[in-house]
Amino acid sequence: MERTLLGSTFLFTFLFVSLGICLAGIIFRIARWFAVDTGPEAGFIPVKKRVSAVLKGTAAALFSLKFLKIFKVLFFDLLLQSRILKTSLSRWIMHFSIFFGFMMLLLMHALDEIITKRLFPGYFPTLDPFQFLRNLFGVMVIVGVGIAVYRRLRYRGPMLITRYTDRYAVALLAVIIVSGFLEESSKMISESSFNRMMSGYFSACEPHDETALKAFWSREYGSVFPTMKFRITPELLARGKKLSEESCASCHADTRTAFISYPAAGFMKPFALSLSKSRAEVWLYYIHVLACFIGLAYLPFSKFFHLITDPLTLLVNGISDKKKVNPLTAMPRRAMELDACTECGTCSRYCSVAPVFRMLQNTEILPMHKLRTVKRLASGKDMDSAELQIISEGAFICTTCFKCTEVCPAGINLQDQWLASRELLSETGHPLPHVWLKKFNASEWSDRMRYFEASWKEADAGKERYYNLTDDSNVFAPCIQCQTCTNVCPVVAARTDPKDAVDITPHKIMNLLRLGLHDLALGSRMVWDCTTCYQCQENCPQGIKVTDIIYELKNRAYEHFKKIDRTAEINEDPC
Amino acid sequence: MKFAFFKGCKIPYYLEQYGSSTRAVLKTFGVRLLELDFCCCGYPNRDLHFESFVLSAARNMALAEKKNLDILTPCKCCYGSLKHAFHFLHENERLRRDINAELAKEGLVWKGKSTVKHLLTVLCDDIGLPAIYASIVKPLGGLSVAAHYGCHALRPSNIVHFDDPLAPSIFEDLISATGAKPVGWPRRLDCCGNPLWGKNNAISLALMRTKIADAYESGADCICTACTYCQLQFDAIQSSVKTDNAASPELPSILYTQLLGLSMGLPERLLGIKRNIIPVEKLKIV
């Protein structure tokens, strides 16, 4: 059997179908970047404008003098993957092994007819250094995949999620590489392959030449001839060596340089006869090649799509200023970035508010989860108010510290994604707590509180708190209502809105607590408009911790009010 | 002298010049700054959830403790937050135990061995005014500066221990060293309004404008800050709501590290003078 692709109509058809699916998939996914709405610009920038802006921007970038920047991205970020190295050596070893090993196998081995043969006229897959390198690159991929699997087994939890896409990607890579090695090994020990090669490239001059060649190959190169019996003598080996040098060496290096396949072949020797009879090397070849084609077709729909999106993202964000966002190209760029995320979890590991997640256990605080949610929102998924409320909590706990953007190996402008999604959330009625908490005034919240949850004190009963200033009368009982707190409060002084002016002032909050009317204090605007400047606490002649009390009221209010449906109507008076 | 440099969340994206100017100034005094894998100080989340605020702050202090370093922060809100958490962890044993149990998951522990210091304290006390006076090569004579103190470093004094809460002088002393003249202004200890930005912009701006008008009437050429949030308020936010109202003039705001750096003759680039949105060039000190 001639092992070229073109020789098999079946494989040839398969390749073209796979290529077709791959290209169609890529085009489909890229086209979507222009269609989906990923930010507050959605309303006033039609799809046409987005396309033309991106084309103009690309042309401008290509013809500008940004070569140095482009080169830097290509060399350091893409080729050396320095952004991964910046955060973790082990992850870099993992990723670089897979990337470099796989790329080299693709260029040197899979595309050998097109690339390697032209660069090296004497190329033959079974010659060194190609044979050796193929094993080396294969080992790199296996080592990388091994580390990846280990990491995913070792670190489970919200920081590193393993989805079916990860499993498929890893499994496919493993199948490709392992089948490749096994094919090489099975060929080494296949008697039928040997006979086929011999009949094609070897003609015996003397009667024992065939035996001599086989004897030499079985001794030196690991070939196995289960159907033959011969007594190996030094003379026979010497003759075999000479014949091998004459007929085989121009295309075959020592099989031992295939340092994985050779020992693997050794293990397979006991089964050599049945493997040879069942033409194992042929079906292993089919598995190997078909797995590659399946990978090709699957590429645009799998984790492998990052092979396209990540270099693009790195290039786009590498040459543009992350702090100055062009509104015309912002949405396609964000959509591309959403596809570029591989959920590697680096952002979440460096997230400034990760400790808050540890306490609140809302995964929407973690950037990796947040980006997935942004993607779901962009794809137009319907979410109910309760779900959006949870998303909003995460979005506004983020301090936009820029750290995730700096560490993202794919170069995603996460900062911009967060700022854009916050705007969208605010527009849809899920702004930051300080804003939605002012939707109702103190007595309206109090009504709602009673309607949904009996009263604050009842809901709170039995909870162990580290501090309980608002429930401890010793804390606020000394208040003599002298109003010093109110008089020094800059917020009270600055209020000009008459709607705000009727609300409660600091000394009145102290009074409400003294009267046991906690529910009324919770939702007061004073509490949410407090600047926490500590003037009241510093100046209180009775030493009351006024600001700390206000902080505690905010905590309690948030804890209870976030559970209350803000959209529901309350018709009856529960009292 | 070596510190763990706690930049806080806003400097890297919104106020790079504060980070670079702080580094530049402290370098000339031989102060080494080490950036650790810090997270948020906890301040923004104190409104919503006490325990998350304490855990965030404790984690940062524990990181510095592990390196046997004291913390230096240029931000007064970070300073206040870390100091508060220190206080709560110190006085509440149950809180300390639970927080340490959480920290233990990443091999950290809070023992309260690292001190938290604000940049101004390090300049005034650790480096000392004489050394600062000695470093001035270009005194900024003729410039009147309104020192804006910043609430979270100053109050509550029994927890933050920064300066006298009712009559502080550290900032004026440091401004005098640069050759500039600190002006007396009635509202110097008031809030800049930034804590309410995005939450109640009307009040936030009212607080800011009251202060600016006061500084202007008191004869100041500019406001000087030593806090990330205060500077954002007086620079980025003031310029974003600019009006042509002659009664409420725009007053530039300069970071203390920029002011000091200029008087020390440090290169403008390191001080990030051009990054200030309201240009300080018209002060004729650059």
mmCIF file of N, CA and C in Angstrom, chain A residues 322-324 349-356 358-360 397 399-403 406 415-416 419 432-435 437-438 464-467 490-491 494-495 500 528-535 537-539 545 548 551 554-556 558-559, chain B residues 9-10 12-14 16 37-40 43-52 55-56 59 84 87-88 91-92 94-95 98-99 102-103 105-106 151-152 154-159 165-166 189-191 193 195-196 198-200 203 206-207 275:
data_model
loop_
_atom_site.group_PDB
_atom_site.id
_atom_site.type_symbol
_atom_site.label_atom_id
_atom_site.label_comp_id
_atom_site.label_asym_id
_atom_site.label_seq_id
_atom_site.Cartn_x
_atom_site.Cartn_y
_atom_site.Cartn_z
ATOM 1 N N LYS A 322 -5.138 49.895 25.363
ATOM 2 C CA LYS A 322 -6.239 49.258 26.091
ATOM 3 C C LYS A 322 -7.069 50.271 26.866
ATOM 4 N N LYS A 323 -6.518 51.428 27.099
ATOM 5 C CA LYS A 323 -7.261 52.405 27.891
ATOM 6 C C LYS A 323 -8.123 53.316 27.024
ATOM 7 N N LYS A 324 -7.821 53.341 25.720
ATOM 8 C CA LYS A 324 -8.642 54.180 24.836
ATOM 9 C C LYS A 324 -9.400 53.269 23.885
ATOM 10 N N ARG A 349 -7.252 33.620 39.408
ATOM 11 C CA ARG A 349 -6.205 33.409 40.406
ATOM 12 C C ARG A 349 -5.593 34.722 40.870
ATOM 13 N N TYR A 350 -5.574 35.704 39.989
ATOM 14 C CA TYR A 350 -4.975 36.976 40.356
ATOM 15 C C TYR A 350 -6.013 38.025 40.720
ATOM 16 N N CYS A 351 -7.274 37.641 40.751
ATOM 17 C CA CYS A 351 -8.350 38.611 40.973
ATOM 18 C C CYS A 351 -8.222 39.297 42.338
ATOM 19 N N SER A 352 -8.332 40.609 42.325
ATOM 20 C CA SER A 352 -8.198 41.394 43.556
ATOM 21 C C SER A 352 -9.307 41.118 44.552
ATOM 22 N N VAL A 353 -10.459 40.719 44.059
ATOM 23 C CA VAL A 353 -11.556 40.495 44.998
ATOM 24 C C VAL A 353 -11.856 39.003 45.185
ATOM 25 N N ALA A 354 -10.889 38.154 44.835
ATOM 26 C CA ALA A 354 -11.073 36.717 45.051
ATOM 27 C C ALA A 354 -11.382 36.395 46.521
ATOM 28 N N PRO A 355 -10.773 37.106 47.502
ATOM 29 C CA PRO A 355 -11.144 36.826 48.897
ATOM 30 C C PRO A 355 -12.626 37.087 49.174
ATOM 31 N N VAL A 356 -13.201 38.050 48.466
ATOM 32 C CA VAL A 356 -14.624 38.320 48.662
ATOM 33 C C VAL A 356 -15.443 37.130 48.167
ATOM 34 N N ARG A 358 -14.461 34.125 48.284
ATOM 35 C CA ARG A 358 -14.333 33.054 49.276
ATOM 36 C C ARG A 358 -15.356 33.200 50.389
ATOM 37 N N MET A 359 -15.732 34.435 50.672
ATOM 38 C CA MET A 359 -16.712 34.672 51.729
ATOM 39 C C MET A 359 -18.141 34.595 51.213
ATOM 40 N N LEU A 360 -18.408 35.207 50.062
ATOM 41 C CA LEU A 360 -19.787 35.281 49.578
ATOM 42 C C LEU A 360 -20.180 34.087 48.713
ATOM 43 N N ILE A 397 -18.828 44.187 42.520
ATOM 44 C CA ILE A 397 -17.827 43.955 43.566
ATOM 45 C C ILE A 397 -16.429 44.097 42.967
ATOM 46 N N THR A 399 -13.275 45.625 41.432
ATOM 47 C CA THR A 399 -12.765 46.975 41.666
ATOM 48 C C THR A 399 -12.113 47.568 40.417
ATOM 49 N N THR A 400 -12.285 46.925 39.287
ATOM 50 C CA THR A 400 -11.666 47.330 38.003
ATOM 51 C C THR A 400 -10.192 47.691 38.198
ATOM 52 N N CYS A 401 -9.472 46.764 38.835
ATOM 53 C CA CYS A 401 -8.073 47.049 39.180
ATOM 54 C C CYS A 401 -7.126 46.778 38.019
ATOM 55 N N PHE A 402 -7.638 46.174 36.918
ATOM 56 C CA PHE A 402 -6.823 45.997 35.713
ATOM 57 C C PHE A 402 -5.908 44.774 35.776
ATOM 58 N N LYS A 403 -5.883 44.101 36.946
ATOM 59 C CA LYS A 403 -4.935 43.003 37.104
ATOM 60 C C LYS A 403 -5.237 41.864 36.134
ATOM 61 N N GLU A 406 -4.024 42.512 32.779
ATOM 62 C CA GLU A 406 -2.567 42.423 32.658
ATOM 63 C C GLU A 406 -2.066 40.991 32.589
ATOM 64 N N GLN A 415 -10.744 44.471 31.328
ATOM 65 C CA GLN A 415 -11.185 45.721 31.944
ATOM 66 C C GLN A 415 -12.349 46.325 31.155
ATOM 67 N N ASP A 416 -12.171 46.379 29.840
ATOM 68 C CA ASP A 416 -13.211 46.964 28.993
ATOM 69 C C ASP A 416 -14.479 46.104 29.011
ATOM 70 N N LEU A 419 -16.295 47.015 32.215
ATOM 71 C CA LEU A 419 -16.915 48.335 32.184
ATOM 72 C C LEU A 419 -18.143 48.315 31.278
ATOM 73 N N LEU A 432 -25.299 49.149 40.643
ATOM 74 C CA LEU A 432 -24.609 48.776 41.878
ATOM 75 C C LEU A 432 -25.547 48.966 43.079
ATOM 76 N N PRO A 433 -25.285 48.240 44.172
ATOM 77 C CA PRO A 433 -26.223 48.226 45.296
ATOM 78 C C PRO A 433 -26.612 49.613 45.788
ATOM 79 N N HIS A 434 -25.631 50.521 45.859
ATOM 80 C CA HIS A 434 -25.942 51.841 46.401
ATOM 81 C C HIS A 434 -27.017 52.553 45.595
ATOM 82 N N VAL A 435 -27.145 52.153 44.339
ATOM 83 C CA VAL A 435 -28.169 52.794 43.511
ATOM 84 C C VAL A 435 -29.514 52.079 43.660
ATOM 85 N N LEU A 437 -30.523 50.211 46.019
ATOM 86 C CA LEU A 437 -31.040 50.264 47.386
ATOM 87 C C LEU A 437 -31.818 51.540 47.650
ATOM 88 N N LYS A 438 -31.598 52.537 46.792
ATOM 89 C CA LYS A 438 -32.326 53.785 46.988
ATOM 90 C C LYS A 438 -33.621 53.823 46.181
ATOM 91 N N GLU A 464 -24.782 34.240 64.504
ATOM 92 C CA GLU A 464 -23.637 34.657 65.308
ATOM 93 C C GLU A 464 -22.836 35.691 64.543
ATOM 94 N N ARG A 465 -22.711 36.863 65.103
ATOM 95 C CA ARG A 465 -21.991 37.942 64.428
ATOM 96 C C ARG A 465 -20.714 38.248 65.192
ATOM 97 N N TYR A 466 -19.754 38.762 64.468
ATOM 98 C CA TYR A 466 -18.519 39.175 65.145
ATOM 99 C C TYR A 466 -18.736 40.481 65.902
ATOM 100 N N TYR A 467 -19.552 41.330 65.309
ATOM 101 C CA TYR A 467 -19.909 42.578 65.970
ATOM 102 C C TYR A 467 -21.413 42.741 65.859
ATOM 103 N N PRO A 490 -20.967 66.114 56.431
ATOM 104 C CA PRO A 490 -20.908 66.875 55.178
ATOM 105 C C PRO A 490 -22.050 66.518 54.230
ATOM 106 N N VAL A 491 -22.552 65.292 54.350
ATOM 107 C CA VAL A 491 -23.638 64.870 53.455
ATOM 108 C C VAL A 491 -24.928 65.597 53.806
ATOM 109 N N ALA A 494 -24.672 68.972 52.469
ATOM 110 C CA ALA A 494 -24.640 69.091 51.006
ATOM 111 C C ALA A 494 -25.965 68.757 50.347
ATOM 112 N N ARG A 495 -26.872 68.207 51.091
ATOM 113 C CA ARG A 495 -28.124 67.775 50.469
ATOM 114 C C ARG A 495 -28.951 68.957 50.003
ATOM 115 N N ASP A 500 -34.524 64.121 49.239
ATOM 116 C CA ASP A 500 -33.530 63.545 50.139
ATOM 117 C C ASP A 500 -33.596 64.194 51.516
ATOM 118 N N TRP A 528 -27.060 54.972 52.990
ATOM 119 C CA TRP A 528 -26.403 54.667 51.706
ATOM 120 C C TRP A 528 -25.698 55.859 51.092
ATOM 121 N N ASP A 529 -25.975 57.061 51.610
ATOM 122 C CA ASP A 529 -25.277 58.245 51.127
ATOM 123 C C ASP A 529 -24.127 58.648 52.050
ATOM 124 N N CYS A 530 -23.851 57.836 53.062
ATOM 125 C CA CYS A 530 -22.761 58.147 53.991
ATOM 126 C C CYS A 530 -21.430 58.038 53.253
ATOM 127 N N THR A 531 -20.568 59.038 53.408
ATOM 128 C CA THR A 531 -19.260 58.970 52.730
ATOM 129 C C THR A 531 -18.227 58.239 53.587
ATOM 130 N N THR A 532 -18.615 57.821 54.756
ATOM 131 C CA THR A 532 -17.729 57.150 55.718
ATOM 132 C C THR A 532 -16.514 58.017 56.070
ATOM 133 N N CYS A 533 -16.765 59.333 56.225
ATOM 134 C CA CYS A 533 -15.647 60.237 56.530
ATOM 135 C C CYS A 533 -15.307 60.252 58.010
ATOM 136 N N TYR A 534 -16.136 59.611 58.801
ATOM 137 C CA TYR A 534 -15.889 59.444 60.239
ATOM 138 C C TYR A 534 -15.913 60.752 61.035
ATOM 139 N N GLN A 535 -16.458 61.834 60.445
ATOM 140 C CA GLN A 535 -16.580 63.082 61.211
ATOM 141 C C GLN A 535 -17.489 62.861 62.425
ATOM 142 N N GLN A 537 -18.295 60.133 64.095
ATOM 143 C CA GLN A 537 -17.711 59.279 65.137
ATOM 144 C C GLN A 537 -16.585 59.989 65.885
ATOM 145 N N GLU A 538 -15.775 60.720 65.126
ATOM 146 C CA GLU A 538 -14.644 61.423 65.739
ATOM 147 C C GLU A 538 -15.134 62.518 66.685
ATOM 148 N N ASN A 539 -16.255 63.140 66.301
ATOM 149 C CA ASN A 539 -16.715 64.302 67.066
ATOM 150 C C ASN A 539 -17.764 64.000 68.128
ATOM 151 N N LYS A 545 -19.925 55.008 68.289
ATOM 152 C CA LYS A 545 -19.322 54.666 66.997
ATOM 153 C C LYS A 545 -20.349 54.833 65.876
ATOM 154 N N ASP A 548 -19.346 53.429 62.363
ATOM 155 C CA ASP A 548 -19.306 51.958 62.399
ATOM 156 C C ASP A 548 -20.717 51.382 62.439
ATOM 157 N N TYR A 551 -22.029 51.611 58.942
ATOM 158 C CA TYR A 551 -21.443 50.509 58.164
ATOM 159 C C TYR A 551 -22.214 49.205 58.423
ATOM 160 N N LYS A 554 -25.526 49.135 56.766
ATOM 161 C CA LYS A 554 -25.400 48.865 55.332
ATOM 162 C C LYS A 554 -25.258 47.365 55.091
ATOM 163 N N ASN A 555 -24.396 46.745 55.870
ATOM 164 C CA ASN A 555 -24.195 45.297 55.738
ATOM 165 C C ASN A 555 -25.498 44.521 55.898
ATOM 166 N N ARG A 556 -26.224 44.868 56.958
ATOM 167 C CA ARG A 556 -27.474 44.137 57.248
ATOM 168 C C ARG A 556 -28.508 44.415 56.169
ATOM 169 N N TYR A 558 -28.022 45.217 53.072
ATOM 170 C CA TYR A 558 -27.669 44.530 51.836
ATOM 171 C C TYR A 558 -27.991 43.042 51.944
ATOM 172 N N GLU A 559 -27.614 42.484 53.071
ATOM 173 C CA GLU A 559 -27.842 41.055 53.294
ATOM 174 C C GLU A 559 -29.325 40.694 53.139
ATOM 175 N N CYS B 9 -6.110 49.213 44.258
ATOM 176 C CA CYS B 9 -6.687 48.792 42.979
ATOM 177 C C CYS B 9 -6.688 49.861 41.900
ATOM 178 N N LYS B 10 -6.699 51.119 42.275
ATOM 179 C CA LYS B 10 -6.963 52.143 41.264
ATOM 180 C C LYS B 10 -5.715 52.652 40.554
ATOM 181 N N PRO B 12 -3.009 51.187 39.095
ATOM 182 C CA PRO B 12 -2.530 50.621 37.825
ATOM 183 C C PRO B 12 -3.290 51.091 36.587
ATOM 184 N N TYR B 13 -4.578 51.298 36.703
ATOM 185 C CA TYR B 13 -5.353 51.659 35.514
ATOM 186 C C TYR B 13 -5.705 53.137 35.487
ATOM 187 N N TYR B 14 -6.061 53.683 36.633
ATOM 188 C CA TYR B 14 -6.604 55.033 36.645
ATOM 189 C C TYR B 14 -5.601 56.111 37.065
ATOM 190 N N GLU B 16 -1.720 55.860 37.192
ATOM 191 C CA GLU B 16 -0.356 55.319 37.125
ATOM 192 C C GLU B 16 0.685 56.268 37.697
ATOM 193 N N ASP B 37 1.906 39.909 45.949
ATOM 194 C CA ASP B 37 0.704 39.463 45.236
ATOM 195 C C ASP B 37 -0.551 39.944 45.991
ATOM 196 N N PHE B 38 -0.622 41.265 46.174
ATOM 197 C CA PHE B 38 -1.694 41.842 46.978
ATOM 198 C C PHE B 38 -3.044 41.770 46.267
ATOM 199 N N CYS B 39 -4.096 41.777 47.069
ATOM 200 C CA CYS B 39 -5.443 41.887 46.506
ATOM 201 C C CYS B 39 -6.048 43.218 46.971
ATOM 202 N N CYS B 40 -7.311 43.380 46.755
ATOM 203 C CA CYS B 40 -8.015 44.591 47.190
ATOM 204 C C CYS B 40 -7.875 44.742 48.705
ATOM 205 N N TYR B 43 -11.602 47.859 51.370
ATOM 206 C CA TYR B 43 -12.394 49.079 51.604
ATOM 207 C C TYR B 43 -13.700 49.122 50.804
ATOM 208 N N PRO B 44 -13.680 48.865 49.472
ATOM 209 C CA PRO B 44 -14.938 49.005 48.732
ATOM 210 C C PRO B 44 -16.002 48.019 49.193
ATOM 211 N N ASN B 45 -15.566 46.921 49.756
ATOM 212 C CA ASN B 45 -16.536 45.901 50.129
ATOM 213 C C ASN B 45 -16.989 45.987 51.576
ATOM 214 N N ARG B 46 -16.435 46.945 52.300
ATOM 215 C CA ARG B 46 -16.828 47.070 53.703
ATOM 216 C C ARG B 46 -18.295 47.487 53.807
ATOM 217 N N ASP B 47 -18.772 48.201 52.807
ATOM 218 C CA ASP B 47 -20.182 48.597 52.779
ATOM 219 C C ASP B 47 -21.106 47.384 52.783
ATOM 220 N N LEU B 48 -20.680 46.335 52.087
ATOM 221 C CA LEU B 48 -21.591 45.220 51.825
ATOM 222 C C LEU B 48 -21.396 44.035 52.751
ATOM 223 N N HIS B 49 -20.150 43.731 53.078
ATOM 224 C CA HIS B 49 -19.925 42.479 53.793
ATOM 225 C C HIS B 49 -18.664 42.577 54.642
ATOM 226 N N PHE B 50 -18.877 42.695 55.928
ATOM 227 C CA PHE B 50 -17.774 42.932 56.865
ATOM 228 C C PHE B 50 -16.677 41.865 56.764
ATOM 229 N N GLU B 51 -17.084 40.596 56.750
ATOM 230 C CA GLU B 51 -16.092 39.527 56.792
ATOM 231 C C GLU B 51 -15.208 39.515 55.541
ATOM 232 N N SER B 52 -15.799 39.810 54.380
ATOM 233 C CA SER B 52 -14.966 39.829 53.172
ATOM 234 C C SER B 52 -13.967 40.968 53.220
ATOM 235 N N LEU B 55 -11.187 39.787 55.562
ATOM 236 C CA LEU B 55 -10.352 38.746 54.954
ATOM 237 C C LEU B 55 -9.409 39.364 53.917
ATOM 238 N N SER B 56 -9.937 40.255 53.084
ATOM 239 C CA SER B 56 -9.097 40.891 52.062
ATOM 240 C C SER B 56 -7.927 41.623 52.710
ATOM 241 N N ARG B 59 -5.436 39.255 54.423
ATOM 242 C CA ARG B 59 -4.595 38.528 53.472
ATOM 243 C C ARG B 59 -3.396 39.385 53.067
ATOM 244 N N HIS B 84 -8.165 49.573 60.006
ATOM 245 C CA HIS B 84 -9.397 49.095 60.645
ATOM 246 C C HIS B 84 -9.365 47.585 60.815
ATOM 247 N N HIS B 87 -7.206 46.580 63.551
ATOM 248 C CA HIS B 87 -7.853 46.832 64.834
ATOM 249 C C HIS B 87 -8.879 45.730 65.166
ATOM 250 N N PHE B 88 -9.728 45.403 64.189
ATOM 251 C CA PHE B 88 -10.758 44.387 64.440
ATOM 252 C C PHE B 88 -10.123 43.028 64.736
ATOM 253 N N GLU B 91 -8.610 43.026 68.264
ATOM 254 C CA GLU B 91 -9.471 43.037 69.457
ATOM 255 C C GLU B 91 -10.468 41.871 69.494
ATOM 256 N N ASN B 92 -10.730 41.245 68.340
ATOM 257 C CA ASN B 92 -11.764 40.219 68.326
ATOM 258 C C ASN B 92 -11.150 38.846 68.043
ATOM 259 N N ARG B 94 -12.326 35.769 68.156
ATOM 260 C CA ARG B 94 -13.071 34.817 67.330
ATOM 261 C C ARG B 94 -12.912 35.158 65.844
ATOM 262 N N LEU B 95 -12.966 36.457 65.549
ATOM 263 C CA LEU B 95 -12.778 36.905 64.173
ATOM 264 C C LEU B 95 -11.384 36.508 63.682
ATOM 265 N N ASP B 98 -11.144 32.743 62.949
ATOM 266 C CA ASP B 98 -11.843 32.329 61.725
ATOM 267 C C ASP B 98 -11.140 32.839 60.471
ATOM 268 N N ILE B 99 -10.673 34.068 60.534
ATOM 269 C CA ILE B 99 -9.980 34.627 59.369
ATOM 270 C C ILE B 99 -8.677 33.857 59.133
ATOM 271 N N GLU B 102 -9.203 30.686 57.372
ATOM 272 C CA GLU B 102 -9.391 30.890 55.934
ATOM 273 C C GLU B 102 -8.042 31.171 55.258
ATOM 274 N N LEU B 103 -7.229 31.990 55.913
ATOM 275 C CA LEU B 103 -5.911 32.315 55.351
ATOM 276 C C LEU B 103 -5.016 31.088 55.279
ATOM 277 N N LYS B 105 -5.592 28.302 54.320
ATOM 278 C CA LYS B 105 -5.769 27.530 53.091
ATOM 279 C C LYS B 105 -4.750 27.901 52.021
ATOM 280 N N GLU B 106 -4.210 29.114 52.117
ATOM 281 C CA GLU B 106 -3.137 29.443 51.181
ATOM 282 C C GLU B 106 -1.817 29.667 51.916
ATOM 283 N N CYS B 151 -10.040 61.778 54.497
ATOM 284 C CA CYS B 151 -10.704 61.338 55.728
ATOM 285 C C CYS B 151 -10.148 60.051 56.319
ATOM 286 N N HIS B 152 -9.916 59.072 55.434
ATOM 287 C CA HIS B 152 -9.687 57.733 55.970
ATOM 288 C C HIS B 152 -8.326 57.538 56.629
ATOM 289 N N LEU B 154 -7.193 60.098 58.533
ATOM 290 C CA LEU B 154 -7.239 60.993 59.691
ATOM 291 C C LEU B 154 -8.178 60.510 60.797
ATOM 292 N N ARG B 155 -9.267 59.883 60.374
ATOM 293 C CA ARG B 155 -10.297 59.499 61.336
ATOM 294 C C ARG B 155 -10.708 58.048 61.139
ATOM 295 N N PRO B 156 -11.167 57.336 62.142
ATOM 296 C CA PRO B 156 -11.166 57.707 63.562
ATOM 297 C C PRO B 156 -9.748 57.611 64.129
ATOM 298 N N SER B 157 -9.348 58.652 64.827
ATOM 299 C CA SER B 157 -7.942 58.765 65.228
ATOM 300 C C SER B 157 -7.493 57.645 66.153
ATOM 301 N N ASN B 158 -8.430 57.110 66.945
ATOM 302 C CA ASN B 158 -8.010 56.048 67.884
ATOM 303 C C ASN B 158 -7.666 54.754 67.151
ATOM 304 N N ILE B 159 -8.010 54.671 65.877
ATOM 305 C CA ILE B 159 -7.680 53.468 65.108
ATOM 306 C C ILE B 159 -6.576 53.724 64.083
ATOM 307 N N PRO B 165 -6.459 64.540 64.888
ATOM 308 C CA PRO B 165 -7.602 64.544 63.976
ATOM 309 C C PRO B 165 -8.253 65.917 63.822
ATOM 310 N N LEU B 166 -8.072 66.776 64.789
ATOM 311 C CA LEU B 166 -8.731 68.078 64.706
ATOM 312 C C LEU B 166 -7.780 69.174 64.224
ATOM 313 N N LEU B 189 -10.136 69.570 56.172
ATOM 314 C CA LEU B 189 -10.316 68.218 56.716
ATOM 315 C C LEU B 189 -11.582 67.531 56.218
ATOM 316 N N ASP B 190 -12.297 68.195 55.305
ATOM 317 C CA ASP B 190 -13.562 67.622 54.823
ATOM 318 C C ASP B 190 -13.342 66.545 53.769
ATOM 319 N N CYS B 191 -14.434 65.858 53.516
ATOM 320 C CA CYS B 191 -14.412 64.767 52.545
ATOM 321 C C CYS B 191 -14.374 65.320 51.118
ATOM 322 N N GLY B 193 -15.577 63.745 48.552
ATOM 323 C CA GLY B 193 -16.807 63.346 47.855
ATOM 324 C C GLY B 193 -16.676 62.070 47.059
ATOM 325 N N PRO B 195 -16.102 58.919 47.781
ATOM 326 C CA PRO B 195 -16.792 57.670 48.179
ATOM 327 C C PRO B 195 -18.205 57.569 47.625
ATOM 328 N N LEU B 196 -18.814 58.685 47.246
ATOM 329 C CA LEU B 196 -20.174 58.628 46.725
ATOM 330 C C LEU B 196 -20.227 58.710 45.203
ATOM 331 N N GLY B 198 -20.581 57.749 41.612
ATOM 332 C CA GLY B 198 -21.210 56.560 41.023
ATOM 333 C C GLY B 198 -22.376 56.069 41.861
ATOM 334 N N LYS B 199 -22.460 56.575 43.098
ATOM 335 C CA LYS B 199 -23.519 56.130 43.995
ATOM 336 C C LYS B 199 -24.540 57.247 44.192
ATOM 337 N N ASN B 200 -24.032 58.448 44.416
ATOM 338 C CA ASN B 200 -24.900 59.622 44.468
ATOM 339 C C ASN B 200 -24.055 60.790 43.958
ATOM 340 N N ILE B 203 -24.425 64.538 45.353
ATOM 341 C CA ILE B 203 -23.777 64.854 46.634
ATOM 342 C C ILE B 203 -22.258 64.813 46.485
ATOM 343 N N ALA B 206 -21.254 67.972 44.940
ATOM 344 C CA ALA B 206 -21.477 69.099 45.847
ATOM 345 C C ALA B 206 -20.350 69.178 46.866
ATOM 346 N N LEU B 207 -19.953 68.031 47.403
ATOM 347 C CA LEU B 207 -18.868 68.017 48.388
ATOM 348 C C LEU B 207 -17.573 68.513 47.746
ATOM 349 N N ARG B 275 0.234 63.108 32.796
ATOM 350 C CA ARG B 275 -0.936 62.239 32.953
ATOM 351 C C ARG B 275 -2.063 62.919 33.724
#
